[in-house]
Short mmCIF file of C-alpha atoms and ligand atoms in Angstrom, two decimals:
data_model
loop_
_atom_site.label_atom_id
_atom_site.label_comp_id
_atom_site.label_asym_id
_atom_site.label_seq_id
_atom_site.Cartn_x
_atom_site.Cartn_y
_atom_site.Cartn_z
CA UNK L 1315 49.39 153.11 94.64
CA UNK L 1316 50.26 156.06 96.86
CA UNK L 1317 49.27 159.67 96.35
CA UNK L 1318 50.39 162.97 97.84
CA UNK L 1319 48.01 165.49 99.32
CA UNK L 1320 49.50 168.96 99.55
CA UNK L 1321 47.85 171.98 101.17
CA UNK L 1322 49.50 174.87 99.37
CA UNK L 1323 50.47 178.49 100.07
CA UNK L 1324 52.77 177.67 103.00
CA UNK L 1325 56.17 179.36 103.29
CA UNK L 1326 59.23 177.14 103.61
CA UNK L 1327 62.15 177.71 105.95
CA UNK L 1328 65.05 175.82 107.50
CA UNK L 1329 67.67 173.50 106.06
CA UNK L 1330 67.53 170.45 103.84
CA UNK L 1331 70.23 167.85 103.17
CA UNK L 1332 70.73 166.94 99.54
CA UNK L 1333 71.11 163.18 98.93
CA UNK L 1334 73.55 161.23 96.79
CA UNK L 1335 72.98 161.45 93.05
CA UNK L 1336 70.71 158.84 91.44
CA UNK L 1337 72.24 159.26 88.00
CA UNK L 1338 75.78 158.92 89.35
CA UNK L 1339 74.93 155.96 91.61
CA UNK L 1340 73.40 153.82 88.85
CA UNK L 1341 76.47 153.61 86.54
CA UNK L 1342 78.81 153.45 89.54
CA UNK L 1343 76.94 150.44 90.97
CA UNK L 1344 76.99 148.82 87.56
CA UNK L 1345 80.77 149.32 87.38
CA UNK L 1346 81.10 146.86 90.30
CA UNK L 1347 80.59 144.14 87.66
CA UNK L 1348 84.08 144.95 86.34
CA UNK L 1349 85.93 143.54 89.37
CA UNK L 1350 85.90 140.37 91.50
CA UNK L 1351 86.75 142.41 94.60
CA UNK L 1352 84.51 144.33 97.03
CA UNK L 1353 83.17 147.69 95.88
CA UNK L 1354 82.06 149.81 98.84
CA UNK L 1355 79.89 152.74 97.82
CA UNK L 1356 78.90 155.56 100.17
CA UNK L 1357 76.19 158.22 99.83
CA UNK L 1358 73.89 155.97 97.77
CA UNK L 1359 70.33 157.36 97.98
CA UNK L 1360 67.45 155.14 99.11
CA UNK L 1361 65.35 155.07 95.93
CA UNK L 1362 63.28 152.68 93.87
CA UNK L 1363 65.71 152.89 90.93
CA UNK L 1364 68.60 152.00 93.26
CA UNK L 1365 66.66 148.97 94.50
CA UNK L 1366 66.01 147.96 90.90
CA UNK L 1367 69.77 148.12 90.21
CA UNK L 1368 70.44 146.09 93.38
CA UNK L 1369 67.92 143.46 92.24
CA UNK L 1370 69.44 143.38 88.78
CA UNK L 1371 72.98 142.91 90.14
CA UNK L 1372 71.70 140.18 92.50
CA UNK L 1373 69.98 138.48 89.59
CA UNK L 1374 73.33 138.46 87.76
CA UNK L 1375 74.93 136.76 90.79
CA UNK L 1376 76.52 139.64 92.71
CA UNK L 1377 76.36 139.68 96.51
CA UNK L 1378 75.06 142.95 97.93
CA UNK L 1379 74.84 144.39 101.42
CA UNK L 1380 73.01 147.66 102.08
CA UNK L 1381 73.37 149.54 105.35
CA UNK L 1382 71.87 153.04 105.36
CA UNK L 1383 73.60 154.88 102.51
CA UNK L 1384 76.46 152.37 102.16
CA UNK L 1385 76.12 149.64 99.56
CA UNK L 1386 78.76 146.92 99.34
CA UNK L 1387 78.80 144.93 96.12
CA UNK L 1388 80.81 141.83 95.35
CA UNK L 1389 80.58 140.39 91.85
CA UNK L 1390 83.26 137.69 92.20
CA UNK L 1391 80.99 135.17 90.54
CA UNK L 1392 78.47 136.11 87.90
CA UNK L 1393 76.09 133.24 87.26
CA UNK L 1394 73.92 134.74 84.54
CA UNK L 1395 74.89 137.42 82.04
CA UNK L 1396 71.21 138.19 81.39
CA UNK L 1397 69.21 141.31 82.33
CA UNK L 1398 65.58 140.23 82.07
CA UNK L 1399 62.68 142.26 80.65
CA UNK L 1400 60.93 142.38 84.06
CA UNK L 1401 63.75 144.51 85.49
CA UNK L 1402 64.71 146.54 82.40
CA UNK L 1403 61.11 147.59 81.75
CA UNK L 1404 60.97 149.31 85.15
CA UNK L 1405 64.26 151.15 84.64
CA UNK L 1406 65.88 152.03 81.33
CA UNK L 1407 69.23 152.63 83.06
CA UNK L 1408 69.51 148.82 83.32
CA UNK L 1409 71.21 149.11 79.90
CA UNK L 1410 74.26 150.24 81.93
CA UNK L 1411 75.09 146.60 82.74
CA UNK L 1412 75.66 145.76 79.06
CA UNK L 1413 79.15 147.28 78.75
CA UNK L 1414 80.50 145.86 82.05
CA UNK L 1415 79.01 142.38 81.44
CA UNK L 1416 80.54 142.19 77.98
CA UNK L 1417 83.89 143.45 79.25
CA UNK L 1418 83.96 140.89 82.06
CA UNK L 1419 82.35 137.82 80.43
CA UNK L 1420 82.58 138.52 76.67
CA UNK L 1421 78.85 137.84 76.35
CA UNK L 1422 75.64 139.44 77.57
CA UNK L 1423 71.91 139.37 76.99
CA UNK L 1424 70.05 142.49 78.03
CA UNK L 1425 66.41 143.22 77.37
CA UNK L 1426 66.08 146.07 74.85
CA UNK L 1427 64.61 149.08 76.71
CA UNK L 1428 61.32 150.24 75.23
CA UNK L 1429 60.20 153.82 74.75
CA UNK L 1430 59.10 155.75 77.81
CA UNK L 1431 56.95 158.68 78.86
CA UNK L 1432 59.52 161.28 77.79
CA UNK L 1433 60.46 159.93 74.37
CA UNK L 1434 61.56 157.02 72.18
CA UNK L 1435 65.02 156.91 73.76
CA UNK L 1436 66.82 154.37 71.53
CA UNK L 1437 70.15 152.76 72.51
CA UNK L 1438 71.50 152.52 68.95
CA UNK L 1439 74.55 154.63 69.81
CA UNK L 1440 75.56 152.30 72.67
CA UNK L 1441 75.29 149.30 70.32
CA UNK L 1442 77.14 150.93 67.42
CA UNK L 1443 80.02 151.77 69.77
CA UNK L 1444 80.22 148.20 71.07
CA UNK L 1445 80.24 146.88 67.50
CA UNK L 1446 83.17 149.11 66.67
CA UNK L 1447 84.95 147.60 69.72
CA UNK L 1448 84.57 144.18 68.09
CA UNK L 1449 81.34 142.91 69.60
CA UNK L 1450 78.72 141.22 67.44
CA UNK L 1451 75.20 142.24 68.31
CA UNK L 1452 71.79 140.92 67.33
CA UNK L 1453 68.28 141.57 68.56
CA UNK L 1454 66.40 138.39 69.43
CA UNK L 1455 62.88 138.30 70.91
CA UNK L 1456 63.29 141.76 72.40
CA UNK L 1457 66.75 141.05 73.79
CA UNK L 1458 70.12 142.55 72.83
CA UNK L 1459 72.36 139.50 72.40
CA UNK L 1460 76.02 140.54 72.38
CA UNK L 1461 79.26 138.59 72.09
CA UNK L 1462 82.92 139.40 71.66
CA UNK L 1463 86.22 137.51 71.83
CA UNK L 1464 87.54 140.47 73.79
CA UNK L 1465 86.68 144.15 73.47
CA UNK L 1466 89.25 146.00 71.34
CA UNK L 1467 89.98 149.68 71.81
CA UNK L 1468 88.44 151.80 69.08
CA UNK L 1469 87.79 155.36 67.90
CA UNK L 1470 84.16 156.17 68.64
CA UNK L 1471 82.22 159.20 67.55
CA UNK L 1472 78.78 159.78 69.07
CA UNK L 1473 76.29 161.47 66.70
CA UNK L 1474 74.56 162.81 69.81
CA UNK L 1475 76.36 163.17 73.15
CA UNK L 1476 74.60 160.42 75.13
CA UNK L 1477 75.05 160.25 78.91
CA UNK L 1478 74.49 156.54 79.59
CA UNK L 1479 76.06 155.72 76.20
CA UNK L 1480 79.26 157.50 77.21
CA UNK L 1481 79.19 155.73 80.60
CA UNK L 1482 78.59 152.31 79.03
CA UNK L 1483 81.51 152.72 76.62
CA UNK L 1484 83.87 154.06 79.29
CA UNK L 1485 83.14 150.99 81.44
CA UNK L 1486 83.55 148.61 78.50
CA UNK L 1487 86.82 150.25 77.45
CA UNK L 1488 88.49 149.95 80.86
CA UNK L 1489 89.17 146.22 80.28
CA UNK L 1490 89.55 146.34 76.48
CA UNK L 1491 92.82 145.67 74.72
CA UNK L 1492 94.35 148.94 73.58
CA UNK L 1493 93.11 152.50 73.55
CA UNK L 1494 89.54 153.78 73.10
CA UNK L 1495 88.89 157.39 72.16
CA UNK L 1496 85.33 158.69 72.56
CA UNK L 1497 84.64 161.86 70.59
CA UNK L 1498 81.57 164.05 71.11
CA UNK L 1499 81.25 162.40 74.52
CA UNK L 1500 78.69 163.71 76.99
CA UNK L 1501 80.25 165.93 79.68
CA UNK L 1502 77.82 165.52 82.60
CA UNK L 1503 79.37 165.60 86.10
CA UNK L 1504 77.93 162.13 86.79
CA UNK L 1505 80.24 160.80 84.04
CA UNK L 1506 83.21 162.44 85.76
CA UNK L 1507 82.15 160.80 89.03
CA UNK L 1508 82.09 157.38 87.34
CA UNK L 1509 85.50 157.98 85.74
CA UNK L 1510 86.98 159.06 89.09
CA UNK L 1511 85.69 155.87 90.70
CA UNK L 1512 87.02 153.67 87.88
CA UNK L 1513 90.43 155.40 88.00
CA UNK L 1514 90.54 154.64 91.73
CA UNK L 1515 89.98 150.98 90.75
CA UNK L 1516 93.03 151.14 88.47
CA UNK L 1517 91.46 152.23 85.18
CA UNK L 1518 93.26 154.70 82.91
CA UNK L 1519 90.67 157.27 81.85
CA UNK L 1520 91.53 160.80 80.78
CA UNK L 1521 89.39 163.68 79.62
CA UNK L 1522 86.10 162.91 81.42
CA UNK L 1523 84.08 166.12 81.61
CA UNK L 1524 85.33 167.10 78.15
CA UNK L 1525 84.05 166.04 74.75
CA UNK L 1526 87.04 163.73 74.10
CA UNK L 1527 87.62 160.90 76.53
CA UNK L 1528 90.54 158.49 76.24
CA UNK L 1529 90.54 155.10 77.93
CA UNK L 1530 93.65 152.92 77.95
CA UNK L 1531 92.58 149.33 78.63
CA UNK L 1532 94.06 147.52 81.67
CA UNK L 1533 94.14 143.78 82.53
CA UNK L 1534 92.18 144.02 85.75
CA UNK L 1535 90.42 146.43 88.08
CA UNK L 1536 90.57 146.23 91.86
CA UNK L 1537 87.95 146.80 94.54
CA UNK L 1538 87.35 150.33 95.78
CA UNK L 1539 85.74 152.47 98.44
CA UNK L 1540 84.06 155.49 96.87
CA UNK L 1541 81.68 158.28 97.90
CA UNK L 1542 79.16 159.22 95.21
CA UNK L 1543 78.55 162.89 94.36
CA UNK L 1544 75.42 164.70 95.58
CA UNK L 1545 72.35 165.15 93.41
CA UNK L 1546 72.33 168.40 91.43
CA UNK L 1547 68.80 167.78 90.14
CA UNK L 1548 67.39 167.21 93.62
CA UNK L 1549 69.10 170.45 94.72
CA UNK L 1550 67.61 172.32 91.74
CA UNK L 1551 64.19 170.94 92.63
CA UNK L 1552 64.41 172.32 96.19
CA UNK L 1553 65.50 175.69 94.75
CA UNK L 1554 62.29 175.77 92.71
CA UNK L 1555 60.24 174.85 95.79
CA UNK L 1556 61.77 177.81 97.64
CA UNK L 1557 61.28 180.38 94.88
CA UNK L 1558 57.68 179.44 94.04
CA UNK L 1559 56.70 179.82 97.71
CA UNK L 1560 58.62 183.13 98.09
CA UNK L 1561 60.81 181.50 100.71
CA UNK L 1562 64.48 181.11 101.56
CA UNK L 1563 65.98 177.74 102.55
CA UNK L 1564 69.45 176.41 103.16
CA UNK L 1565 70.65 173.40 101.18
CA UNK L 1566 73.55 171.41 102.58
CA UNK L 1567 75.57 168.85 100.59
CA UNK L 1568 74.88 170.78 97.39
CA UNK L 1569 77.17 169.97 94.43
CA UNK L 1570 77.71 173.69 93.81
CA UNK L 1571 80.49 173.03 91.25
CA UNK L 1572 78.00 171.27 88.94
CA UNK L 1573 75.16 173.78 89.03
CA UNK L 1574 76.25 176.86 87.03
CA UNK L 1575 73.43 176.73 84.45
CA UNK L 1576 70.77 176.10 87.11
CA UNK L 1577 72.05 178.91 89.35
CA UNK L 1578 72.32 181.28 86.39
CA UNK L 1579 68.69 180.85 85.23
CA UNK L 1580 67.45 180.91 88.79
CA UNK L 1581 69.12 184.28 89.38
CA UNK L 1582 67.78 185.63 86.08
CA UNK L 1583 64.30 184.68 87.37
CA UNK L 1584 64.87 186.82 90.46
CA UNK L 1585 66.09 184.01 92.70
CA UNK L 1586 68.89 184.49 95.21
CA UNK L 1587 71.79 182.06 95.45
CA UNK L 1588 74.08 182.75 98.35
CA UNK L 1589 76.90 180.21 98.41
CA UNK L 1590 78.23 179.87 101.97
CA UNK L 1591 80.94 177.35 101.13
CA UNK L 1592 81.53 174.63 98.56
CA UNK L 1593 78.39 172.74 99.56
CA UNK L 1594 76.04 174.98 101.56
CA UNK L 1595 73.79 177.42 99.77
CA UNK L 1596 70.97 179.72 100.79
CA UNK L 1597 68.41 179.82 97.96
CA UNK L 1598 65.05 181.42 97.42
CA UNK L 1599 63.47 184.67 96.40
CA UNK L 1600 60.45 186.92 96.59
CA UNK L 1601 59.58 187.78 93.00
CA UNK L 1602 59.57 185.68 89.85
CA UNK L 1603 60.65 187.23 86.56
CA UNK L 1604 59.88 185.61 83.19
CA UNK L 1605 62.86 184.05 81.38
CA UNK L 1606 63.59 182.02 78.26
CA UNK L 1607 65.18 178.60 78.69
CA UNK L 1608 66.61 176.12 76.20
CA UNK L 1609 67.58 172.70 77.51
CA UNK L 1610 70.86 171.31 76.27
CA UNK L 1611 73.65 168.92 77.16
CA UNK L 1612 75.96 169.78 80.09
CA UNK L 1613 77.14 172.44 80.82
CA UNK L 1614 73.86 173.75 79.35
CA UNK L 1615 70.54 173.88 81.17
CA UNK L 1616 69.54 170.29 82.08
CA UNK L 1617 66.42 168.73 80.62
CA UNK L 1618 65.93 167.13 84.06
CA UNK L 1619 65.17 170.62 85.47
CA UNK L 1620 62.85 171.81 82.70
CA UNK L 1621 59.55 170.71 84.26
CA UNK L 1622 60.34 172.15 87.71
CA UNK L 1623 61.38 175.54 86.26
CA UNK L 1624 58.18 175.65 84.17
CA UNK L 1625 56.17 175.28 87.38
CA UNK L 1626 57.88 178.31 88.88
CA UNK L 1627 57.44 180.31 85.66
CA UNK L 1628 53.66 179.79 85.76
CA UNK L 1629 53.67 182.51 88.45
CA UNK L 1630 56.15 184.86 86.72
CA UNK L 1631 55.26 188.41 85.99
CA UNK L 1632 55.10 188.04 82.17
CA UNK L 1633 55.68 185.55 79.35
CA UNK L 1634 58.44 182.89 79.33
CA UNK L 1635 59.47 180.53 76.54
CA UNK L 1636 60.98 177.12 77.29
CA UNK L 1637 62.46 175.00 74.50
CA UNK L 1638 63.13 171.28 75.07
CA UNK L 1639 65.90 170.03 72.78
CA UNK L 1640 66.87 166.67 74.36
CA UNK L 1641 63.67 164.61 74.50
CA UNK L 1642 60.75 164.81 72.07
CA UNK L 1643 57.91 164.27 74.53
CA UNK L 1644 58.87 165.96 77.75
CA UNK L 1645 55.94 168.34 78.29
CA UNK L 1646 53.43 165.97 79.87
CA UNK L 1647 53.33 168.04 83.04
CA UNK L 1648 51.92 170.98 81.08
CA UNK L 1649 48.37 169.63 80.75
CA UNK L 1650 48.34 168.85 84.47
CA UNK L 1651 49.71 172.30 85.39
CA UNK L 1652 47.01 173.90 83.23
CA UNK L 1653 44.43 172.00 85.31
CA UNK L 1654 45.87 173.95 88.25
CA UNK L 1655 45.11 177.29 86.52
CA UNK L 1656 48.47 177.68 84.75
CA UNK L 1657 48.39 179.21 81.27
CA UNK L 1658 50.86 177.27 79.11
CA UNK L 1659 50.66 176.60 75.38
CA UNK L 1660 52.88 173.91 73.85
CA UNK L 1661 53.67 173.69 70.20
CA UNK L 1662 56.25 171.20 68.98
CA UNK L 1663 59.22 171.41 71.36
CA UNK L 1664 58.35 174.80 72.79
CA UNK L 1665 56.22 175.87 75.75
CA UNK L 1666 54.96 179.44 76.05
CA UNK L 1667 54.14 180.20 79.66
CA UNK L 1668 51.94 183.19 80.41
CA UNK L 1669 52.38 184.01 84.07
CA UNK L 1670 49.18 183.93 86.17
CA UNK L 1671 48.50 185.49 89.58
CA UNK L 1672 47.59 182.26 91.37
CA UNK L 1673 47.69 178.48 90.91
CA UNK L 1674 44.75 176.50 92.26
CA UNK L 1675 44.77 173.04 93.84
CA UNK L 1676 43.36 170.16 91.75
CA UNK L 1677 43.62 166.37 91.32
CA UNK L 1678 46.56 165.76 89.00
CA UNK L 1679 48.43 162.78 87.64
CA UNK L 1680 52.20 162.24 87.76
CA UNK L 1681 53.54 160.93 84.43
CA UNK L 1682 57.30 160.67 84.87
CA UNK L 1683 59.89 161.45 87.50
CA UNK L 1684 60.63 165.12 86.83
CA UNK L 1685 57.04 165.89 85.72
CA UNK L 1686 55.92 164.61 89.12
CA UNK L 1687 58.38 166.91 90.87
CA UNK L 1688 56.99 169.85 88.92
CA UNK L 1689 53.48 169.05 90.17
CA UNK L 1690 54.71 168.97 93.77
CA UNK L 1691 56.34 172.37 93.29
CA UNK L 1692 53.18 173.86 91.79
CA UNK L 1693 51.08 172.36 94.59
CA UNK L 1694 53.28 173.99 97.25
CA UNK L 1695 52.26 177.41 95.93
CA UNK L 1696 48.66 176.66 94.88
CA UNK L 1697 45.62 177.90 96.76
CA UNK L 1698 43.86 174.97 98.44
CA UNK L 1699 44.53 171.29 98.24
CA UNK L 1700 46.25 169.31 95.46
CA UNK L 1701 46.13 165.54 95.12
CA UNK L 1702 48.98 164.06 93.08
CA UNK L 1703 48.28 160.53 91.89
CA UNK L 1704 50.83 157.90 90.80
CA UNK L 1705 53.69 159.23 92.90
CA UNK L 1706 55.59 155.98 92.43
CA UNK L 1707 57.37 157.96 89.71
CA UNK L 1708 58.72 160.30 92.42
CA UNK L 1709 59.88 157.40 94.58
CA UNK L 1710 62.18 156.36 91.72
CA UNK L 1711 64.32 159.45 92.07
CA UNK L 1712 63.65 161.61 95.16
CA UNK L 1713 64.73 160.33 98.56
CA UNK L 1714 62.23 160.99 101.38
CA UNK L 1715 60.72 163.92 99.50
CA UNK L 1716 57.70 164.35 101.76
CA UNK L 1717 59.78 164.14 104.94
CA UNK L 1718 62.25 166.71 103.60
CA UNK L 1719 59.50 169.11 102.50
CA UNK L 1720 57.57 168.65 105.78
CA UNK L 1721 60.69 169.50 107.75
CA UNK L 1722 60.87 172.76 105.76
CA UNK L 1723 57.27 173.56 106.78
CA UNK L 1724 55.26 172.23 103.83
CA UNK L 1725 51.92 170.59 104.46
CA UNK L 1726 52.32 167.34 102.52
CA UNK L 1727 51.18 163.81 103.31
CA UNK L 1728 51.21 160.43 101.62
CA UNK L 1729 48.03 158.35 101.43
CA UNK L 1730 46.92 155.20 99.68
CA UNK L 1731 45.09 156.24 96.50
N1 EPU O 750 69.87 158.92 72.03
C1 EPU O 750 69.84 158.25 70.84
N2 EPU O 750 70.49 157.04 70.74
C2 EPU O 750 71.16 156.50 71.79
C3 EPU O 750 71.19 157.19 73.01
C4 EPU O 750 70.54 158.41 73.11
O1 EPU O 750 69.25 158.70 69.87
O2 EPU O 750 71.72 155.40 71.65
C5 EPU O 750 69.19 160.21 72.16
C6 EPU O 750 68.05 160.16 73.19
O3 EPU O 750 66.85 159.66 72.63
C7 EPU O 750 67.96 161.61 73.60
C8 EPU O 750 69.41 162.08 73.56
O4 EPU O 750 70.09 161.14 72.73
O5 EPU O 750 67.20 162.33 72.68
C9 EPU O 750 70.13 162.16 74.89
O6 EPU O 750 69.86 160.97 75.62
P1 EPU O 750 70.90 160.35 76.65
O7 EPU O 750 71.37 159.04 76.12
O8 EPU O 750 71.93 161.34 77.04
O9 EPU O 750 69.96 160.08 77.92
P2 EPU O 750 70.10 158.86 78.91
O10 EPU O 750 71.52 158.52 79.07
O11 EPU O 750 69.14 157.78 78.55
C10 EPU O 750 70.42 160.29 81.09
C11 EPU O 750 69.72 160.42 82.41
C12 EPU O 750 68.37 161.10 82.20
C13 EPU O 750 68.62 162.48 81.59
C14 EPU O 750 69.42 162.34 80.28
C15 EPU O 750 69.80 163.66 79.66
C16 EPU O 750 70.56 158.54 83.67
C17 EPU O 750 70.31 157.22 84.28
N3 EPU O 750 69.55 159.10 82.99
O12 EPU O 750 69.56 159.51 80.27
O13 EPU O 750 67.79 161.26 83.49
O14 EPU O 750 67.40 163.12 81.32
O15 EPU O 750 70.62 161.59 80.53
O16 EPU O 750 70.56 164.41 80.53
O17 EPU O 750 71.64 159.11 83.82
C18 EPU O 750 66.01 161.50 85.02
O18 EPU O 750 66.84 161.38 85.95
O19 EPU O 750 64.82 161.87 85.23
C19 EPU O 750 66.42 161.19 83.66
C20 EPU O 750 65.54 160.94 82.68
#
């Protein structure tokens, strides 16, 4: 298992290129199951989660070629409609193959994802929606076993706006008979990216990015060439790295259009966001002001940025309050940050952060993807050396993080733990 060693208190400068979005790439790759033709995807980041999706699609029978950031997928013959536990347990987003498999083959067997470090994360809303589209579903030995004669369009209301649930149902509905209307749909930009790709394949999807999405089923989808959007969470993470080190950096390939809530809080904290054009931004700052943050569904402040912003707020001049409303257990970074001299008290879903003058290097443990990123950010500003163990979590979702930070002037290296 690898670890990072970071010598802190170094200023950052220069430019960094933001990669393709992990959370857009995963559903978009899964959508290749809906056609027998070639799906050519550009701007796919080189990440562990992407490799897991590639392995899952290969296991199902798809042929895949990967050259740099271009992944070509052909699912003309699917030999097994089964997503095994070994793959699903390493990546919950594997559930995204359920809708496409059912739509294409009328049957699927996908391991039920378990809980994870950030919460219970059930998939009941995905399953309820598929049932209302005329699938029969049972749970057998830890597997979701689903069958349908053919998906039928349906009116679906999500109790909670679920991101992968909305994506799964959109994909399923593209080949259903008749019209599907999803109400209280999630509005994340990654869903819009998926819908744009599917529409390019011949799907009839309207309203993505709003809370009501309508999908008119079609008989078949064609192959496509599509460039995936850039990663707004990676961009937000580099913004935090700049502000906590009192630095200014330039981010290129930034999905500026999808970052209003992140930019807004960042500016309230004293950060500077200077948008040069639709994808290049100068970000950073010299002082950190305390702020209150409440995570919520898009266009609200993303839960995937909560941990990184908390790291920056540990050095704010005053008290900040951060409320997590999406996941019930997403404060595992707090105990580790407190080991680095932060002063954070968590009660229920709320963290009270009392700003301190200085963070101090320590040995800390990464617990999930975004928690790990928050520890890297804290380490960049801490006095002395920080060792971050279990960075395989980071490799799931940040492309070449240490190379990118090193090129900005950080002192970070990877070693075998
Ligand atoms: N929920 C249910 N039942 C369901 C589905 C969701 O109760 O059937 C609950 C969840 O437990 C949670 C809330 O609804 O409390 C929202 O969960 P959602 O389904 O939207 O999350 P997700 O689709 O599993 C995606 C991202 C996450 C991101 C969340 C929230 C992907 C692959 N994952 O997860 O990304 O945190 O949306 O924005 O898109 C990450 O990248 O680090 C990450 C965890």
